[in-house]
Amino acid sequence: MRLTWFGHSCFLLEGSRKVLIDPFFPFGKLPSVQPDIIAITHGHNDHLGETLRLNRRTVAINEISKALARHGLQTEGMNIGGTISVDGVTFTMTPALHSGGLEMDGTMVYGGGAAGYVIGMDGLQVYHAGDTGLFSDMKLIGQLYRPDVAILPIGGKFTMGPNEAMMAAQFIGAPLVIPMHYSTWPVIEQDPFAFKTAIERTTDLRVAVLKPGESIELKGKT
Ligand code: ZN
């Protein structure tokens, strides 16, 4: 599976299907790739992003799913704790400690809670934590779904920062950690290489720091 980061929380997973998560592109134009499925972690503008314009089959929490369906999108509504299969790709919705308003048509309305996903495709499990603070049930996400990769916010202010994300990485135990949701704006400026050094010095986990637009190939545990 190929994983590409477009900056902030936006990732593209390319395997048997193309899955785009949180399509907000802070550093450039829309990628030319047309995803098969979009997954939205919550309704804030820096996550919902270009969802309406892309107009693909979209996985989201029920409240956002219904709002997007009213705009004509084909949606797959779900909620925290549930797993669905869409075109052979599994989406397990995980909790996230964050607020969850939906910014659409210039107003903020109730958008369900905020969430993360464990996405299963081609034998790999990718955990995208969404916007969240640290919570100890991340240990359960590690035990239950055994993610191969944990994508974690480190920006601080709106989400956990590097210190909390270090503990999150250890709770989850995924062998590869990818930081996100940092340095998009000065208020969430962080040094991802300091985060990488701190984790790799004290644990067996590895951290991949990507540049916006950069891709890596993911391999399984075996
Ligand atoms: Zn948010």
mmCIF file with all atom_site columns, N, CA and C in Angstrom, residues 18-51:
data_model
loop_
_atom_site.group_PDB
_atom_site.id
_atom_site.type_symbol
_atom_site.label_atom_id
_atom_site.label_alt_id
_atom_site.label_comp_id
_atom_site.label_asym_id
_atom_site.label_entity_id
_atom_site.label_seq_id
_atom_site.pdbx_PDB_ins_code
_atom_site.Cartn_x
_atom_site.Cartn_y
_atom_site.Cartn_z
_atom_site.occupancy
_atom_site.B_iso_or_equiv
_atom_site.pdbx_formal_charge
_atom_site.auth_seq_id
_atom_site.auth_comp_id
_atom_site.auth_asym_id
_atom_site.auth_atom_id
_atom_site.pdbx_PDB_model_num
ATOM 1   N N  . LYS A 1 18 ? -8.462  3.415  -3.645 1.00 0.00 ? 18 LYS A N  1
ATOM 2   C CA . LYS A 1 18 ? -7.837  4.688  -3.250 1.00 0.00 ? 18 LYS A CA 1
ATOM 3   C C  . LYS A 1 18 ? -8.728  5.351  -2.203 1.00 0.00 ? 18 LYS A C  1
ATOM 4   N N  . VAL A 1 19 ? -8.164  5.516  -1.017 1.00 0.00 ? 19 VAL A N  1
ATOM 5   C CA . VAL A 1 19 ? -8.911  6.098  0.110  1.00 0.00 ? 19 VAL A CA 1
ATOM 6   C C  . VAL A 1 19 ? -8.255  7.419  0.497  1.00 0.00 ? 19 VAL A C  1
ATOM 7   N N  . LEU A 1 20 ? -9.036  8.485  0.499  1.00 0.00 ? 20 LEU A N  1
ATOM 8   C CA . LEU A 1 20 ? -8.524  9.812  0.858  1.00 0.00 ? 20 LEU A CA 1
ATOM 9   C C  . LEU A 1 20 ? -9.140  10.217 2.199  1.00 0.00 ? 20 LEU A C  1
ATOM 10  N N  . ILE A 1 21 ? -8.294  10.592 3.148  1.00 0.00 ? 21 ILE A N  1
ATOM 11  C CA . ILE A 1 21 ? -8.759  10.957 4.492  1.00 0.00 ? 21 ILE A CA 1
ATOM 12  C C  . ILE A 1 21 ? -8.638  12.468 4.671  1.00 0.00 ? 21 ILE A C  1
ATOM 13  N N  . ASP A 1 22 ? -9.706  13.098 5.155  1.00 0.00 ? 22 ASP A N  1
ATOM 14  C CA . ASP A 1 22 ? -9.727  14.534 5.503  1.00 0.00 ? 22 ASP A CA 1
ATOM 15  C C  . ASP A 1 22 ? -9.136  15.417 4.396  1.00 0.00 ? 22 ASP A C  1
ATOM 16  N N  . PRO A 1 23 ? -9.868  15.570 3.283  1.00 0.00 ? 23 PRO A N  1
ATOM 17  C CA . PRO A 1 23 ? -9.314  16.226 2.086  1.00 0.00 ? 23 PRO A CA 1
ATOM 18  C C  . PRO A 1 23 ? -9.226  17.756 2.172  1.00 0.00 ? 23 PRO A C  1
ATOM 19  N N  . PHE A 1 24 ? -8.387  18.221 3.068  1.00 0.00 ? 24 PHE A N  1
ATOM 20  C CA . PHE A 1 24 ? -8.053  19.637 3.179  1.00 0.00 ? 24 PHE A CA 1
ATOM 21  C C  . PHE A 1 24 ? -6.599  19.779 2.739  1.00 0.00 ? 24 PHE A C  1
ATOM 22  N N  . PHE A 1 25 ? -6.362  20.623 1.741  1.00 0.00 ? 25 PHE A N  1
ATOM 23  C CA . PHE A 1 25 ? -5.033  20.698 1.118  1.00 0.00 ? 25 PHE A CA 1
ATOM 24  C C  . PHE A 1 25 ? -4.434  22.077 1.374  1.00 0.00 ? 25 PHE A C  1
ATOM 25  N N  . PRO A 1 26 ? -3.677  22.246 2.474  1.00 0.00 ? 26 PRO A N  1
ATOM 26  C CA . PRO A 1 26 ? -3.207  23.584 2.818  1.00 0.00 ? 26 PRO A CA 1
ATOM 27  C C  . PRO A 1 26 ? -2.067  24.077 1.944  1.00 0.00 ? 26 PRO A C  1
ATOM 28  N N  . PHE A 1 27 ? -1.339  23.185 1.291  1.00 0.00 ? 27 PHE A N  1
ATOM 29  C CA . PHE A 1 27 ? -0.098  23.583 0.631  1.00 0.00 ? 27 PHE A CA 1
ATOM 30  C C  . PHE A 1 27 ? -0.153  23.473 -0.885 1.00 0.00 ? 27 PHE A C  1
ATOM 31  N N  . GLY A 1 28 ? -1.329  23.332 -1.435 1.00 0.00 ? 28 GLY A N  1
ATOM 32  C CA . GLY A 1 28 ? -1.317  23.240 -2.888 1.00 0.00 ? 28 GLY A CA 1
ATOM 33  C C  . GLY A 1 28 ? -2.679  22.910 -3.436 1.00 0.00 ? 28 GLY A C  1
ATOM 34  N N  . LYS A 1 29 ? -2.685  22.685 -4.717 1.00 0.00 ? 29 LYS A N  1
ATOM 35  C CA . LYS A 1 29 ? -3.949  22.410 -5.382 1.00 0.00 ? 29 LYS A CA 1
ATOM 36  C C  . LYS A 1 29 ? -4.373  20.970 -5.132 1.00 0.00 ? 29 LYS A C  1
ATOM 37  N N  . LEU A 1 30 ? -5.572  20.674 -5.538 1.00 0.00 ? 30 LEU A N  1
ATOM 38  C CA . LEU A 1 30 ? -6.086  19.320 -5.395 1.00 0.00 ? 30 LEU A CA 1
ATOM 39  C C  . LEU A 1 30 ? -5.220  18.344 -6.175 1.00 0.00 ? 30 LEU A C  1
ATOM 40  N N  . PRO A 1 31 ? -4.897  17.199 -5.590 1.00 0.00 ? 31 PRO A N  1
ATOM 41  C CA . PRO A 1 31 ? -4.188  16.192 -6.380 1.00 0.00 ? 31 PRO A CA 1
ATOM 42  C C  . PRO A 1 31 ? -5.093  15.689 -7.494 1.00 0.00 ? 31 PRO A C  1
ATOM 43  N N  . SER A 1 32 ? -4.484  15.242 -8.575 1.00 0.00 ? 32 SER A N  1
ATOM 44  C CA . SER A 1 32 ? -5.286  14.826 -9.730 1.00 0.00 ? 32 SER A CA 1
ATOM 45  C C  . SER A 1 32 ? -5.974  13.483 -9.478 1.00 0.00 ? 32 SER A C  1
ATOM 46  N N  . VAL A 1 33 ? -5.485  12.731 -8.496 1.00 0.00 ? 33 VAL A N  1
ATOM 47  C CA . VAL A 1 33 ? -6.048  11.406 -8.245 1.00 0.00 ? 33 VAL A CA 1
ATOM 48  C C  . VAL A 1 33 ? -7.506  11.512 -7.799 1.00 0.00 ? 33 VAL A C  1
ATOM 49  N N  . GLN A 1 34 ? -8.321  10.639 -8.341 1.00 0.00 ? 34 GLN A N  1
ATOM 50  C CA . GLN A 1 34 ? -9.722  10.560 -7.933 1.00 0.00 ? 34 GLN A CA 1
ATOM 51  C C  . GLN A 1 34 ? -9.876  9.398  -6.960 1.00 0.00 ? 34 GLN A C  1
ATOM 52  N N  . PRO A 1 35 ? -10.108 9.680  -5.686 1.00 0.00 ? 35 PRO A N  1
ATOM 53  C CA . PRO A 1 35 ? -10.245 8.575  -4.733 1.00 0.00 ? 35 PRO A CA 1
ATOM 54  C C  . PRO A 1 35 ? -11.528 7.794  -4.964 1.00 0.00 ? 35 PRO A C  1
ATOM 55  N N  . ASP A 1 36 ? -11.515 6.512  -4.574 1.00 0.00 ? 36 ASP A N  1
ATOM 56  C CA . ASP A 1 36 ? -12.751 5.721  -4.607 1.00 0.00 ? 36 ASP A CA 1
ATOM 57  C C  . ASP A 1 36 ? -13.621 6.069  -3.407 1.00 0.00 ? 36 ASP A C  1
ATOM 58  N N  . ILE A 1 37 ? -12.959 6.332  -2.277 1.00 0.00 ? 37 ILE A N  1
ATOM 59  C CA . ILE A 1 37 ? -13.660 6.565  -1.016 1.00 0.00 ? 37 ILE A CA 1
ATOM 60  C C  . ILE A 1 37 ? -12.976 7.718  -0.287 1.00 0.00 ? 37 ILE A C  1
ATOM 61  N N  . ILE A 1 38 ? -13.783 8.579  0.327  1.00 0.00 ? 38 ILE A N  1
ATOM 62  C CA . ILE A 1 38 ? -13.254 9.626  1.217  1.00 0.00 ? 38 ILE A CA 1
ATOM 63  C C  . ILE A 1 38 ? -13.722 9.297  2.629  1.00 0.00 ? 38 ILE A C  1
ATOM 64  N N  . ALA A 1 39 ? -12.860 9.491  3.614  1.00 0.00 ? 39 ALA A N  1
ATOM 65  C CA . ALA A 1 39 ? -13.235 9.316  5.024  1.00 0.00 ? 39 ALA A CA 1
ATOM 66  C C  . ALA A 1 39 ? -13.006 10.639 5.747  1.00 0.00 ? 39 ALA A C  1
ATOM 67  N N  . ILE A 1 40 ? -14.023 11.070 6.492  1.00 0.00 ? 40 ILE A N  1
ATOM 68  C CA . ILE A 1 40 ? -13.974 12.349 7.208  1.00 0.00 ? 40 ILE A CA 1
ATOM 69  C C  . ILE A 1 40 ? -13.926 12.063 8.709  1.00 0.00 ? 40 ILE A C  1
ATOM 70  N N  . THR A 1 41 ? -12.955 12.643 9.412  1.00 0.00 ? 41 THR A N  1
ATOM 71  C CA . THR A 1 41 ? -12.867 12.401 10.862 1.00 0.00 ? 41 THR A CA 1
ATOM 72  C C  . THR A 1 41 ? -13.825 13.286 11.650 1.00 0.00 ? 41 THR A C  1
ATOM 73  N N  . HIS A 1 42 ? -14.025 14.532 11.186 1.00 0.00 ? 42 HIS A N  1
ATOM 74  C CA . HIS A 1 42 ? -14.980 15.427 11.844 1.00 0.00 ? 42 HIS A CA 1
ATOM 75  C C  . HIS A 1 42 ? -15.233 16.621 10.933 1.00 0.00 ? 42 HIS A C  1
ATOM 76  N N  . GLY A 1 43 ? -16.179 17.485 11.371 1.00 0.00 ? 43 GLY A N  1
ATOM 77  C CA . GLY A 1 43 ? -16.719 18.474 10.437 1.00 0.00 ? 43 GLY A CA 1
ATOM 78  C C  . GLY A 1 43 ? -15.999 19.798 10.347 1.00 0.00 ? 43 GLY A C  1
ATOM 79  N N  . HIS A 1 44 ? -14.896 19.980 11.077 1.00 0.00 ? 44 HIS A N  1
ATOM 80  C CA . HIS A 1 44 ? -14.201 21.268 10.993 1.00 0.00 ? 44 HIS A CA 1
ATOM 81  C C  . HIS A 1 44 ? -13.638 21.465 9.586  1.00 0.00 ? 44 HIS A C  1
ATOM 82  N N  . ASN A 1 45 ? -13.566 22.756 9.183  1.00 0.00 ? 45 ASN A N  1
ATOM 83  C CA . ASN A 1 45 ? -13.201 23.070 7.803  1.00 0.00 ? 45 ASN A CA 1
ATOM 84  C C  . ASN A 1 45 ? -11.853 22.512 7.376  1.00 0.00 ? 45 ASN A C  1
ATOM 85  N N  . ASP A 1 46 ? -10.928 22.415 8.332  1.00 0.00 ? 46 ASP A N  1
ATOM 86  C CA . ASP A 1 46 ? -9.597  21.928 7.966  1.00 0.00 ? 46 ASP A CA 1
ATOM 87  C C  . ASP A 1 46 ? -9.554  20.395 7.894  1.00 0.00 ? 46 ASP A C  1
ATOM 88  N N  . HIS A 1 47 ? -10.733 19.771 7.881  1.00 0.00 ? 47 HIS A N  1
ATOM 89  C CA . HIS A 1 47 ? -10.837 18.314 7.711  1.00 0.00 ? 47 HIS A CA 1
ATOM 90  C C  . HIS A 1 47 ? -11.866 17.969 6.636  1.00 0.00 ? 47 HIS A C  1
ATOM 91  N N  . LEU A 1 48 ? -13.018 18.648 6.711  1.00 0.00 ? 48 LEU A N  1
ATOM 92  C CA . LEU A 1 48 ? -14.051 18.459 5.680  1.00 0.00 ? 48 LEU A CA 1
ATOM 93  C C  . LEU A 1 48 ? -13.518 18.928 4.322  1.00 0.00 ? 48 LEU A C  1
ATOM 94  N N  . GLY A 1 49 ? -12.808 20.065 4.351  1.00 0.00 ? 49 GLY A N  1
ATOM 95  C CA . GLY A 1 49 ? -12.057 20.536 3.177  1.00 0.00 ? 49 GLY A CA 1
ATOM 96  C C  . GLY A 1 49 ? -12.857 20.509 1.887  1.00 0.00 ? 49 GLY A C  1
ATOM 97  N N  . GLU A 1 50 ? -12.352 19.739 0.918  1.00 0.00 ? 50 GLU A N  1
ATOM 98  C CA . GLU A 1 50 ? -12.902 19.714 -0.445 1.00 0.00 ? 50 GLU A CA 1
ATOM 99  C C  . GLU A 1 50 ? -13.885 18.560 -0.645 1.00 0.00 ? 50 GLU A C  1
ATOM 100 N N  . THR A 1 51 ? -14.422 18.029 0.437  1.00 0.00 ? 51 THR A N  1
ATOM 101 C CA . THR A 1 51 ? -15.286 16.842 0.330  1.00 0.00 ? 51 THR A CA 1
ATOM 102 C C  . THR A 1 51 ? -16.436 17.044 -0.646 1.00 0.00 ? 51 THR A C  1
#
